[in-house]
Tab-separated table of C-alpha atoms and ligand atoms in Angstrom:
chain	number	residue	atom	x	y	z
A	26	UNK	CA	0.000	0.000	0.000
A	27	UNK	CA	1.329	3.379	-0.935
A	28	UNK	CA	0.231	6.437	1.147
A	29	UNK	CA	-0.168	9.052	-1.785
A	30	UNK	CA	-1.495	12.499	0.247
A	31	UNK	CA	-1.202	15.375	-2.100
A	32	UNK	CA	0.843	13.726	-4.699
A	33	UNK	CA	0.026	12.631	-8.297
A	34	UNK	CA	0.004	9.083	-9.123
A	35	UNK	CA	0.851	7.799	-12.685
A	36	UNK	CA	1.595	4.334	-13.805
A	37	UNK	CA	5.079	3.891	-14.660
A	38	UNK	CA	5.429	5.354	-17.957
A	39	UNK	CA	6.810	3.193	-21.223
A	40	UNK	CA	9.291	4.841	-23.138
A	41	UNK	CA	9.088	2.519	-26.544
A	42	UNK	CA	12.456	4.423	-28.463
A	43	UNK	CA	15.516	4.307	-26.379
A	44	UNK	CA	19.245	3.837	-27.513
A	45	UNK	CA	21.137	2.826	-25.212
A	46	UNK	CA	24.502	2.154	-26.847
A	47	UNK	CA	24.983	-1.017	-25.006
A	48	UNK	CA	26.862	-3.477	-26.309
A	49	UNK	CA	29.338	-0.959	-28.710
A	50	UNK	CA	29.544	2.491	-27.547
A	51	UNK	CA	29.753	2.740	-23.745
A	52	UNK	CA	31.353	6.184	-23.650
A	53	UNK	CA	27.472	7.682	-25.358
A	54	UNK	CA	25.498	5.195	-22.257
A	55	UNK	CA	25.034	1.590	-20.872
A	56	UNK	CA	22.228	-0.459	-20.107
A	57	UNK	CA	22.761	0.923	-16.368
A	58	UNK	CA	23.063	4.593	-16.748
A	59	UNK	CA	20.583	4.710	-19.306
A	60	UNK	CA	17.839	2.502	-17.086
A	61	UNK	CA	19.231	5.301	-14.295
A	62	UNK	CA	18.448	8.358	-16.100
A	63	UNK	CA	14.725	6.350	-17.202
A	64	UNK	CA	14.246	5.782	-13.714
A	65	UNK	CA	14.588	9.222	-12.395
A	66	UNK	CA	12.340	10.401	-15.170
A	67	UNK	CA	9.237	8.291	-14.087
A	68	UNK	CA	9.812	5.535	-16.752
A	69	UNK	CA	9.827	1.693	-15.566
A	70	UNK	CA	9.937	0.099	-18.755
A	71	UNK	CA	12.131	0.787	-21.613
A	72	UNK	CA	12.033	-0.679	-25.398
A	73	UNK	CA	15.900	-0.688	-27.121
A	74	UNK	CA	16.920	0.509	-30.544
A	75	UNK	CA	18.544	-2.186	-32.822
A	76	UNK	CA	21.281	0.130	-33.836
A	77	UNK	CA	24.129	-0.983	-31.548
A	78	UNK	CA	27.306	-2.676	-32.299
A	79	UNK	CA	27.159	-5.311	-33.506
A	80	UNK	CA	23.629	-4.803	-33.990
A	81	UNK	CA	20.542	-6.548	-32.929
A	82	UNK	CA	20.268	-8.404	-36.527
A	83	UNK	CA	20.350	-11.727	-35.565
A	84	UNK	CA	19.509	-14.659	-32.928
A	85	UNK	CA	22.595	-14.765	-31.685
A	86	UNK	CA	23.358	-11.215	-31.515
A	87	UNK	CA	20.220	-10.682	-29.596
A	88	UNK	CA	20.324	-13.789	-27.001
A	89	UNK	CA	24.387	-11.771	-26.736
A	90	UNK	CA	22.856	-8.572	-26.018
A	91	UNK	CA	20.519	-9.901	-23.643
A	92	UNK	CA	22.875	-11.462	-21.584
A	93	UNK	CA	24.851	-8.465	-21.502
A	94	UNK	CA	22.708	-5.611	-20.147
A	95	UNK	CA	20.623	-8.598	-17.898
A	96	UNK	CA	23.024	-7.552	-14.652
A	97	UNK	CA	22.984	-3.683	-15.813
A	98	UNK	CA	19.092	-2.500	-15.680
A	99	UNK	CA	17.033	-1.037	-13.236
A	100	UNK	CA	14.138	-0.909	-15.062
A	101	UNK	CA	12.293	-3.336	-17.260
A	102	UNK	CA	13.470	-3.192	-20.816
A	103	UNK	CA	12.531	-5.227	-24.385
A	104	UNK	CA	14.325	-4.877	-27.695
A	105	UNK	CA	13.858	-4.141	-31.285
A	106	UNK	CA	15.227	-6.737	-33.782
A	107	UNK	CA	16.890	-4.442	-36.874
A	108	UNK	CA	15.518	-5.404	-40.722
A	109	UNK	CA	18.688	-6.035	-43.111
A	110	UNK	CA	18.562	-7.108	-46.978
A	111	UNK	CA	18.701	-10.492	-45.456
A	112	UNK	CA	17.521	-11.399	-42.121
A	113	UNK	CA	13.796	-11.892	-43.287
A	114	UNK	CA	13.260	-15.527	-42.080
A	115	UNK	CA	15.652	-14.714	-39.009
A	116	UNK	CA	13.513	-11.690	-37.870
A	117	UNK	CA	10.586	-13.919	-38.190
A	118	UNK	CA	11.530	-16.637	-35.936
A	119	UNK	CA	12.832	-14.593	-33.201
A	120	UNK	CA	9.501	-12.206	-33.224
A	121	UNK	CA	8.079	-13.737	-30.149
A	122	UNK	CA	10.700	-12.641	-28.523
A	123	UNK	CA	11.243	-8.848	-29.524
A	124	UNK	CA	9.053	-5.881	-28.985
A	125	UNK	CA	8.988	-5.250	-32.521
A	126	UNK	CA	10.861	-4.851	-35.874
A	127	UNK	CA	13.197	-1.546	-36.675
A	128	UNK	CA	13.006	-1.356	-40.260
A	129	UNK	CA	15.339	1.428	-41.166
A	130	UNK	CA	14.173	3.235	-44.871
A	131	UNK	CA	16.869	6.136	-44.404
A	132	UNK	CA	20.626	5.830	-42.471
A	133	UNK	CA	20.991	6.936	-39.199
A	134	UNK	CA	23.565	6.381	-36.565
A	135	UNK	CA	24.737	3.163	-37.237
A	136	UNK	CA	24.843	0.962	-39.894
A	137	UNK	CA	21.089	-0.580	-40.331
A	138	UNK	CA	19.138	-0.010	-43.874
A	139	UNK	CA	17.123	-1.062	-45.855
A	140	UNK	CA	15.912	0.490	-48.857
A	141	UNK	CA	14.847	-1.503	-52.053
A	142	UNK	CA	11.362	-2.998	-52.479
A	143	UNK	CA	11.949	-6.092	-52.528
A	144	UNK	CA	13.586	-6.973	-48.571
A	145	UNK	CA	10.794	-4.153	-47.391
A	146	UNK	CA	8.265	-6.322	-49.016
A	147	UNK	CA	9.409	-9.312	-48.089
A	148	UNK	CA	9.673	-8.135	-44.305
A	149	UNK	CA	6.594	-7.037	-43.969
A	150	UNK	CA	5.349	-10.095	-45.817
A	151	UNK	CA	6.914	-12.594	-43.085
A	152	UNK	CA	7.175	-11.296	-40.034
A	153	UNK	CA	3.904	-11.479	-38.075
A	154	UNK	CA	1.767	-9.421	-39.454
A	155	UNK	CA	-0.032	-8.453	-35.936
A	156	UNK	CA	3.503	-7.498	-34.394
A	157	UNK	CA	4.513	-4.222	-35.418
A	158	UNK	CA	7.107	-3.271	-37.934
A	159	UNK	CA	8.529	0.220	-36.895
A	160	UNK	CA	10.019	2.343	-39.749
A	161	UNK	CA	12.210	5.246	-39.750
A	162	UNK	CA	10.744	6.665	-42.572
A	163	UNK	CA	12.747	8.904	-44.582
A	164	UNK	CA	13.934	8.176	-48.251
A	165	UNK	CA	17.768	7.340	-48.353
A	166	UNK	CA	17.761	8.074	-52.378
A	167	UNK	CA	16.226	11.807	-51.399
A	168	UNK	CA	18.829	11.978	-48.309
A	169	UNK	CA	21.467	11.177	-51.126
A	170	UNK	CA	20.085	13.929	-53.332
A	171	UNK	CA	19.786	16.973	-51.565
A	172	UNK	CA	23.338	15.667	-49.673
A	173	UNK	CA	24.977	15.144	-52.958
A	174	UNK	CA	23.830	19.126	-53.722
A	175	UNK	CA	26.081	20.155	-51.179
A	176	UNK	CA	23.340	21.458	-48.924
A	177	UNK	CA	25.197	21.026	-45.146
A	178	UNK	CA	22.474	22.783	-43.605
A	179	UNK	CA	20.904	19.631	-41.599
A	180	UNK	CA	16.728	20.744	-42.137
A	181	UNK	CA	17.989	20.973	-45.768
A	182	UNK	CA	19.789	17.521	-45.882
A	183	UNK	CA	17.067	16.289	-44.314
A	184	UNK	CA	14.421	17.747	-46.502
A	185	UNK	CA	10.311	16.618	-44.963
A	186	UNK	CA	9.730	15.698	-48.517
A	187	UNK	CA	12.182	12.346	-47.594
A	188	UNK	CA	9.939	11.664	-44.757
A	189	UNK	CA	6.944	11.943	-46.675
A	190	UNK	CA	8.314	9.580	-49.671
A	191	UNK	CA	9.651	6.999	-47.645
A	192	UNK	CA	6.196	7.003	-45.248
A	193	UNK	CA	4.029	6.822	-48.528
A	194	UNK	CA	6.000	3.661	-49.881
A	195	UNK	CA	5.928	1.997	-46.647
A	196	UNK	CA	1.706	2.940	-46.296
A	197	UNK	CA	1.424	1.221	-49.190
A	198	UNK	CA	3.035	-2.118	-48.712
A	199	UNK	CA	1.095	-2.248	-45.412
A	200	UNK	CA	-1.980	-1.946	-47.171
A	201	UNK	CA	-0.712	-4.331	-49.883
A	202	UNK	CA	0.096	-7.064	-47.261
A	203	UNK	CA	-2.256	-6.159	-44.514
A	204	UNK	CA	0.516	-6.252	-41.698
A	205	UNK	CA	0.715	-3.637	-38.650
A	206	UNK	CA	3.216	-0.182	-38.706
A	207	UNK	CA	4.711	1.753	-36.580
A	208	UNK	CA	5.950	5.034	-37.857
A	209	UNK	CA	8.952	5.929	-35.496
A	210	UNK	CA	8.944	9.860	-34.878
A	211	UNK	CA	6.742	11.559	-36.654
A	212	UNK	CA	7.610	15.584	-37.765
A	213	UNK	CA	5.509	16.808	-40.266
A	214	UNK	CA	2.085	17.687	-40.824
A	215	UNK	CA	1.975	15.958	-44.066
A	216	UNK	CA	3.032	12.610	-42.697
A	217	UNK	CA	0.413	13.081	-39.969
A	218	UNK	CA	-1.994	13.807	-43.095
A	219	UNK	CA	-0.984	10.505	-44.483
A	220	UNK	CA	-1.176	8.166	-41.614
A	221	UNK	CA	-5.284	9.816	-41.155
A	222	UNK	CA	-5.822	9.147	-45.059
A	223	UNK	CA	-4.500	5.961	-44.793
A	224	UNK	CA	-6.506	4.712	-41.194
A	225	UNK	CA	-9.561	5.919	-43.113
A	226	UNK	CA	-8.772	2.793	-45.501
A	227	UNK	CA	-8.558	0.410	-43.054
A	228	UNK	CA	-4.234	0.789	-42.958
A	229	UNK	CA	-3.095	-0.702	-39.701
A	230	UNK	CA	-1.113	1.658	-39.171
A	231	UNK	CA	0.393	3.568	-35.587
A	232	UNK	CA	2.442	6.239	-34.952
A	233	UNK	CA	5.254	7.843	-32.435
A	234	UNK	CA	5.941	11.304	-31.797
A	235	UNK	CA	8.999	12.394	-29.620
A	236	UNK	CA	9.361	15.344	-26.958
A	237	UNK	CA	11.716	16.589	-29.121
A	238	UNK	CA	9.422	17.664	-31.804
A	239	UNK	CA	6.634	18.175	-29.363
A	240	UNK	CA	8.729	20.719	-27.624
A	241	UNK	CA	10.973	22.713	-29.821
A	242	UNK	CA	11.797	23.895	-33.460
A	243	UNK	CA	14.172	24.290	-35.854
A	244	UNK	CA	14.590	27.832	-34.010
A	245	UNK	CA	15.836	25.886	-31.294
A	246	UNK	CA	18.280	23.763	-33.604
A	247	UNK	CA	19.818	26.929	-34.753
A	248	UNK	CA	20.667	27.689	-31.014
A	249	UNK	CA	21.337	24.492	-29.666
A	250	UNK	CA	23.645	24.261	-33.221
A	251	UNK	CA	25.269	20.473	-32.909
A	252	UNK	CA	23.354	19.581	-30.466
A	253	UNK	CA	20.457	20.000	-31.877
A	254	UNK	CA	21.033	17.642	-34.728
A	255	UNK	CA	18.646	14.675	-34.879
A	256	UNK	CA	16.680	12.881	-37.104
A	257	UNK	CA	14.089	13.524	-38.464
A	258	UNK	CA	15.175	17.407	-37.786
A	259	UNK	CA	13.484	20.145	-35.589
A	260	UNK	CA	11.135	21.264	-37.608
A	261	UNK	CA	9.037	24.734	-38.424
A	262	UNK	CA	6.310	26.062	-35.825
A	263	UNK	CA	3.775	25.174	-38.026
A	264	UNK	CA	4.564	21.625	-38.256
A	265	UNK	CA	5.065	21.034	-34.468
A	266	UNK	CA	1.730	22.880	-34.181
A	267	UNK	CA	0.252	20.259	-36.400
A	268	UNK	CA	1.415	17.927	-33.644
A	269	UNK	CA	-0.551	18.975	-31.265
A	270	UNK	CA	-3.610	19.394	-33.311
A	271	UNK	CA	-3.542	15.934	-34.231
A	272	UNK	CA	-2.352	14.822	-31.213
A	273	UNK	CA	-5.788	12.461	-30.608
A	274	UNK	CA	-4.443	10.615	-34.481
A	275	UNK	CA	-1.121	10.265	-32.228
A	276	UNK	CA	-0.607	6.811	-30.873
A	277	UNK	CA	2.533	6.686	-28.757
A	278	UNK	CA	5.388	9.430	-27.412
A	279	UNK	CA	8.928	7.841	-27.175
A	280	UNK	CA	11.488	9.682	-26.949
A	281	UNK	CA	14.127	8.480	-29.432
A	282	UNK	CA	16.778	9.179	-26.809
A	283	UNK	CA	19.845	9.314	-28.568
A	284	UNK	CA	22.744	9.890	-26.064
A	285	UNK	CA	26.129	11.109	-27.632
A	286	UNK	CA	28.805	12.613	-25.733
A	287	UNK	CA	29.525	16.530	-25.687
A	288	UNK	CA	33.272	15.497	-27.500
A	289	UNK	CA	31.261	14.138	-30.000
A	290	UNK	CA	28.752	16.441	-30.668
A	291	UNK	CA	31.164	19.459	-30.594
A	292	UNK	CA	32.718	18.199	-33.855
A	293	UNK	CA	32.608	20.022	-37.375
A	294	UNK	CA	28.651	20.009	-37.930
A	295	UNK	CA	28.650	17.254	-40.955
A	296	UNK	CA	30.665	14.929	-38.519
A	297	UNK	CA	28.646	15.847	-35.570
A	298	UNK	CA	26.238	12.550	-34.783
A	299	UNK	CA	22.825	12.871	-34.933
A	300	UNK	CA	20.324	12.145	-31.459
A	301	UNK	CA	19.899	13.929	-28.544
A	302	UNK	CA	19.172	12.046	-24.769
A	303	UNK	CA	15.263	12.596	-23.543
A	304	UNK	CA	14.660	9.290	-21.184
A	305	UNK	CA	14.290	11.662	-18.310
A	306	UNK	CA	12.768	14.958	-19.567
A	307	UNK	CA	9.378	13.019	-21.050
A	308	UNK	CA	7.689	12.781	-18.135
A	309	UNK	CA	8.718	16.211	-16.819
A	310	UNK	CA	7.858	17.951	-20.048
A	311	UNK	CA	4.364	16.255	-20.324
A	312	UNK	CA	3.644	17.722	-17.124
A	313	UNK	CA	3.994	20.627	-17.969
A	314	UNK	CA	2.046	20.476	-21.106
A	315	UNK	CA	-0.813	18.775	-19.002
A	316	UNK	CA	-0.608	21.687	-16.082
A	317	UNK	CA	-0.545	24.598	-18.580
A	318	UNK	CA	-3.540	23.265	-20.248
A	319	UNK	CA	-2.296	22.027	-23.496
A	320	UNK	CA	-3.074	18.596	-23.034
A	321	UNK	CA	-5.423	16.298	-20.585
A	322	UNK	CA	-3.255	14.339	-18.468
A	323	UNK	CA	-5.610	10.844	-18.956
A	324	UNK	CA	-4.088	11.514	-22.756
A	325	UNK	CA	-0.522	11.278	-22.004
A	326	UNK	CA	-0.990	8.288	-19.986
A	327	UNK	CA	-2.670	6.613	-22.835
A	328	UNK	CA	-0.276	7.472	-25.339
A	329	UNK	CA	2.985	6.645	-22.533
A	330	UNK	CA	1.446	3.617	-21.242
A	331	UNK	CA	-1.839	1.583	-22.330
A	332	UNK	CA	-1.292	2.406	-26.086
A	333	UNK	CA	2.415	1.319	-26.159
A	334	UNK	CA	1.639	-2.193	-23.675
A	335	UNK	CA	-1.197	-3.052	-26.310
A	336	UNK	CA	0.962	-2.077	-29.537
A	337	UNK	CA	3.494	-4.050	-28.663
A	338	UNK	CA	1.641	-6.626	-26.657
A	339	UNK	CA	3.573	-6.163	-23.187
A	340	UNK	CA	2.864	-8.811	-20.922
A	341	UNK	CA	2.844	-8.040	-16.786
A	342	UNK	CA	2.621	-4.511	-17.533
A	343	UNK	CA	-0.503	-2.497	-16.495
A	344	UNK	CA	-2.273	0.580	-15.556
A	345	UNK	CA	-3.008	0.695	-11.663
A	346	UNK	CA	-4.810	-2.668	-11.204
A	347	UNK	CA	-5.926	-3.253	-8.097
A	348	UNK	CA	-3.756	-6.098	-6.107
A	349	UNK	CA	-1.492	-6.054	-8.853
A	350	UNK	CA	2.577	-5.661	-8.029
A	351	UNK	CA	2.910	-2.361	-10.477
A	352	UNK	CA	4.529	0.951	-11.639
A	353	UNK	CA	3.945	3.903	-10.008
A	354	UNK	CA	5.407	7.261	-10.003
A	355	UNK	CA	4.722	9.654	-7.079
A	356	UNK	CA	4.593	13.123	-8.436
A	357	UNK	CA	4.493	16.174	-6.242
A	358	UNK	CA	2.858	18.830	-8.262
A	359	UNK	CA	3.418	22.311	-7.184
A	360	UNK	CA	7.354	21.307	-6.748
A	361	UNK	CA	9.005	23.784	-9.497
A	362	UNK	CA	12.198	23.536	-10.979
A	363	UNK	CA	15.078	24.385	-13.582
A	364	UNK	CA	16.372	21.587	-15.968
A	365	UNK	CA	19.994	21.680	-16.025
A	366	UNK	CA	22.461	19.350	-17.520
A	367	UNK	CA	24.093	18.344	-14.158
A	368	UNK	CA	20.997	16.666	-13.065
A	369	UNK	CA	20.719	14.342	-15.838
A	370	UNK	CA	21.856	10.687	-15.249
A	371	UNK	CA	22.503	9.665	-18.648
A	372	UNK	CA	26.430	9.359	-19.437
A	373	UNK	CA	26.149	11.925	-21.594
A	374	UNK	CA	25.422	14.645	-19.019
A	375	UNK	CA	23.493	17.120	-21.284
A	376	UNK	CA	20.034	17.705	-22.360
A	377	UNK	CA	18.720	19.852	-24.738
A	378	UNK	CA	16.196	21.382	-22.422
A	379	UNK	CA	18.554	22.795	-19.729
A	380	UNK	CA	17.044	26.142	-18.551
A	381	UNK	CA	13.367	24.699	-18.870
A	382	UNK	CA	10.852	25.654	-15.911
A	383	UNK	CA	9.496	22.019	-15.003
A	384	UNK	CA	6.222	22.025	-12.837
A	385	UNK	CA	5.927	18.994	-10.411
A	386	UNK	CA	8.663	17.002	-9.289
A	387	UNK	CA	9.227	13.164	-9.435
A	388	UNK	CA	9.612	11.692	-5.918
A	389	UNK	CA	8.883	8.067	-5.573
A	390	UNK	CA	9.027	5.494	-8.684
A	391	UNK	CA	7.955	1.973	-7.823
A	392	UNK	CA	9.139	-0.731	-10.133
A	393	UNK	CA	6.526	-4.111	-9.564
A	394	UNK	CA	5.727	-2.859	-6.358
A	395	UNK	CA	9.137	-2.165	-4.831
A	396	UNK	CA	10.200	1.486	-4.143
A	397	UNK	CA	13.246	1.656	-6.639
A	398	UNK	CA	13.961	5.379	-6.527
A	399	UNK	CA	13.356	7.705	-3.829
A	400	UNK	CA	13.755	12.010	-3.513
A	401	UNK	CA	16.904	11.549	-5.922
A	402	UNK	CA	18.173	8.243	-4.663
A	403	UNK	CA	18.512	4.680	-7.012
A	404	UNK	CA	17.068	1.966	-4.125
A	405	UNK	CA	17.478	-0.771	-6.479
A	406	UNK	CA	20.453	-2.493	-7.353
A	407	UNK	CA	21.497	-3.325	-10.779
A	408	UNK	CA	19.865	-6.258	-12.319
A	409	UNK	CA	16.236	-5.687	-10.488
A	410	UNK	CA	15.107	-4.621	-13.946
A	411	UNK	CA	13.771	-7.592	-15.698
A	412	UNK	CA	13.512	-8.663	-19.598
A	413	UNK	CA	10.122	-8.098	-20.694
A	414	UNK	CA	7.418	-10.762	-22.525
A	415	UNK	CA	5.186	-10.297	-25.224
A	416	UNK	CA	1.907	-11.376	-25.327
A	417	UNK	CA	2.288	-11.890	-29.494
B	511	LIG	C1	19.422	7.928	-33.464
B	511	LIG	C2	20.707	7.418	-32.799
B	511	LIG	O1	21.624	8.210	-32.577
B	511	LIG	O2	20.767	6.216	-32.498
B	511	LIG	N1	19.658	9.248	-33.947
B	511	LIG	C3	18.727	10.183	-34.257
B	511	LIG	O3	19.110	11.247	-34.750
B	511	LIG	N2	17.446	9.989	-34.031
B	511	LIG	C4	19.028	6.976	-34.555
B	511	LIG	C5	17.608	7.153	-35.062
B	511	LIG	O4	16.636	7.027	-34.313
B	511	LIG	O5	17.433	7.394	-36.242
B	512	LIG	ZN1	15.132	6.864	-36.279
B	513	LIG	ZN1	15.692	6.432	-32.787
């Protein structure tokens, strides 16, 4: 029983896009610091990019990276299984045993992609066509282009028109085959437009946003410079107000955290990686959204926690069920506060949303019904965070 006297109670939230960088790049996060940083931000269960090294192509890299992060995380965690040319029957017979596929259309950090008809089609055509395929949708041959122009200015190089082109083709292969999506962060208006259009035809089709686009634009990229640089990019005010228009057409937030160090990230700009950390802002920004009126609070639950357990069919994991061991994050919610990078946990020790005024404070996280983080303090020990199953 949890005494809960003026304080807000959430369920645990789900972050469903994390990168965690573990195994391969340890100096950008590991499976500890990164379960840490989700911790302190009010999220219990994580779902990991394929994109480290090697990646998460095969069996055998998977059952590897499972046993590597199983003594790091204090939180519950599942992973993606990355799409290459030729991992089709692979993918399929590990599917029970994955959150999802990460099918990626456009490169990215890392080395996934895949970008002729023929794997896509063939992906989508054998893996389970009720488990989600999740697609980084932008067009690699478009990426090329405007690249090969000579454009370095990143919202250039990464032009919404390759978004839109790669999300179209991958629409209509799902229709083709009747199989589930999952469009990974989407930026634009027009892709929103597209994902409606194609639900009205009976597409099963869901979609992500992040924080990141929620909260800022390319105005912010342009002052955050390097470290702004993601993709998708930041993009205009008129397509992250289109975000929260359609917010209700929105299925999940994730937050595509994307930890790189500041070394990195202070390189020349067209060497600088892409990705910036958000595991612990979500929760802290939604609040704020909810408490200034922007959004109902019920809505951010279901798009941070029912919608993501049902999309990718995540077993043990619930709202507040009564005499159920569960999630639960203690909020107190006239606590304000600064962000600032030295309170982030993440190993890369910055976020792009130092100086923002947060309204209500995280105090108590519960993780299956044992107080894991308390007033600042990790209670749990790594290894209390536990592999997740999947109901499909
Ligand atoms: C991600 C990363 O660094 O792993 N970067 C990014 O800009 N979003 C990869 C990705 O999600 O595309
Ligand atoms: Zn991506
Ligand atoms: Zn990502």
């Amino acid at each position: 029983v949890v005494e809960a006297s003026e304080r807000l109670v959430l369920p645990g939230f789900i972050d469903s896009h994390v990168h965690f960088r573990d195994p391969g790049a340890p100096q950008k996060e590991d499976f500890f610091t990164g379960t840490l940083a989700a911790l302190a931000g009010g999220v219990t269960t994580v779902l990991d990019m394929p994109n480290t090294q090697p990646p998460t192509d095969s069996r055998a890299h998977l059952v590897q990276k499972a046993a590597h992060v199983a003594t790091k995380a204090v939180v519950d965690y599942g992973f993606y299984f990355g799409a290459t040319d030729t991992n089709i029957e692979e993918a399929a017979s590990v599917a029970g045993e994955v959150a999802a596929m990460k099918l990626y259309m456009g490169s990215s950090t890392g080395t996934l992609l895949v970008t002729e008809f023929s794997p896509i089609y063939r992906h989508f055509t054998t893996f389970p066509l009720d488990k989600p395929i999740a697609v980084h949708a932008e067009d690699e041959q478009s990426l090329k282009y405007f690249g090969g122009m000579g454009l370095q200015d990143h919202n250039q190089a990464r032009p919404p028109l390759s978004a839109q082109i790669a999300l179209s083709r991958a629409i209509a292969i799902a229709e083709k085959t009747g199989r589930r999506l999952h469009v990974a962060h989407t930026t634009t208006w027009r892709e929103l437009e597209l994902i409606q259009e194609a639900r009205s035809k009976g597409v099963r089709v869901t979609c992500e946003v992040t924080p990141l686009h929620l909260f800022m634009t390319e105005e912010d990229q342009h002052r955050l410079r390097n470290f702004g640089k993601v993709n998708p990019p930041l993009r205009s005010r008129d397509d992250r107000e289109a975000l929260w228009r359609y917010f209700d057409d929105i299925d999940t937030i994730g937050t595509d955290h994307a930890p790189h160090t500041r070394e990195e990230k202070d390189q020349p700009y067209s060497q600088a990686p892409s990705g910036m950390p958000g595991v612990q802002t979500m929760l802290p920004l939604l609040l704020n959204a909810a408490s200034s009126g922007r959004v109902k609070l019920e809505e951010v639950v279901k798009r941070c926690v029912t919608n993501p357990i049902q999309i990718f069919g995540l077993k043990d994991k619930g709202t507040l069920e009564i005499g159920k061991d569960a999630d639960i994050v203690l909020i107190d919610p006239n606590h304000e506060y600064v962000l600032a990078d030295d309170q982030m946990l993440s190993k890369c020790g910055w976020t792009p949303f130092a100086g923002t005024k947060i309204k209500g404070q995280i105090q108590q996280v519960y993780l299956r019904g044992n107080l894991a983080y308390n007033q600042g303090n990790c209670l749990s020990t790594a290894g209390s965070g536990k592999a997740i199953r999947y109901s499909k």
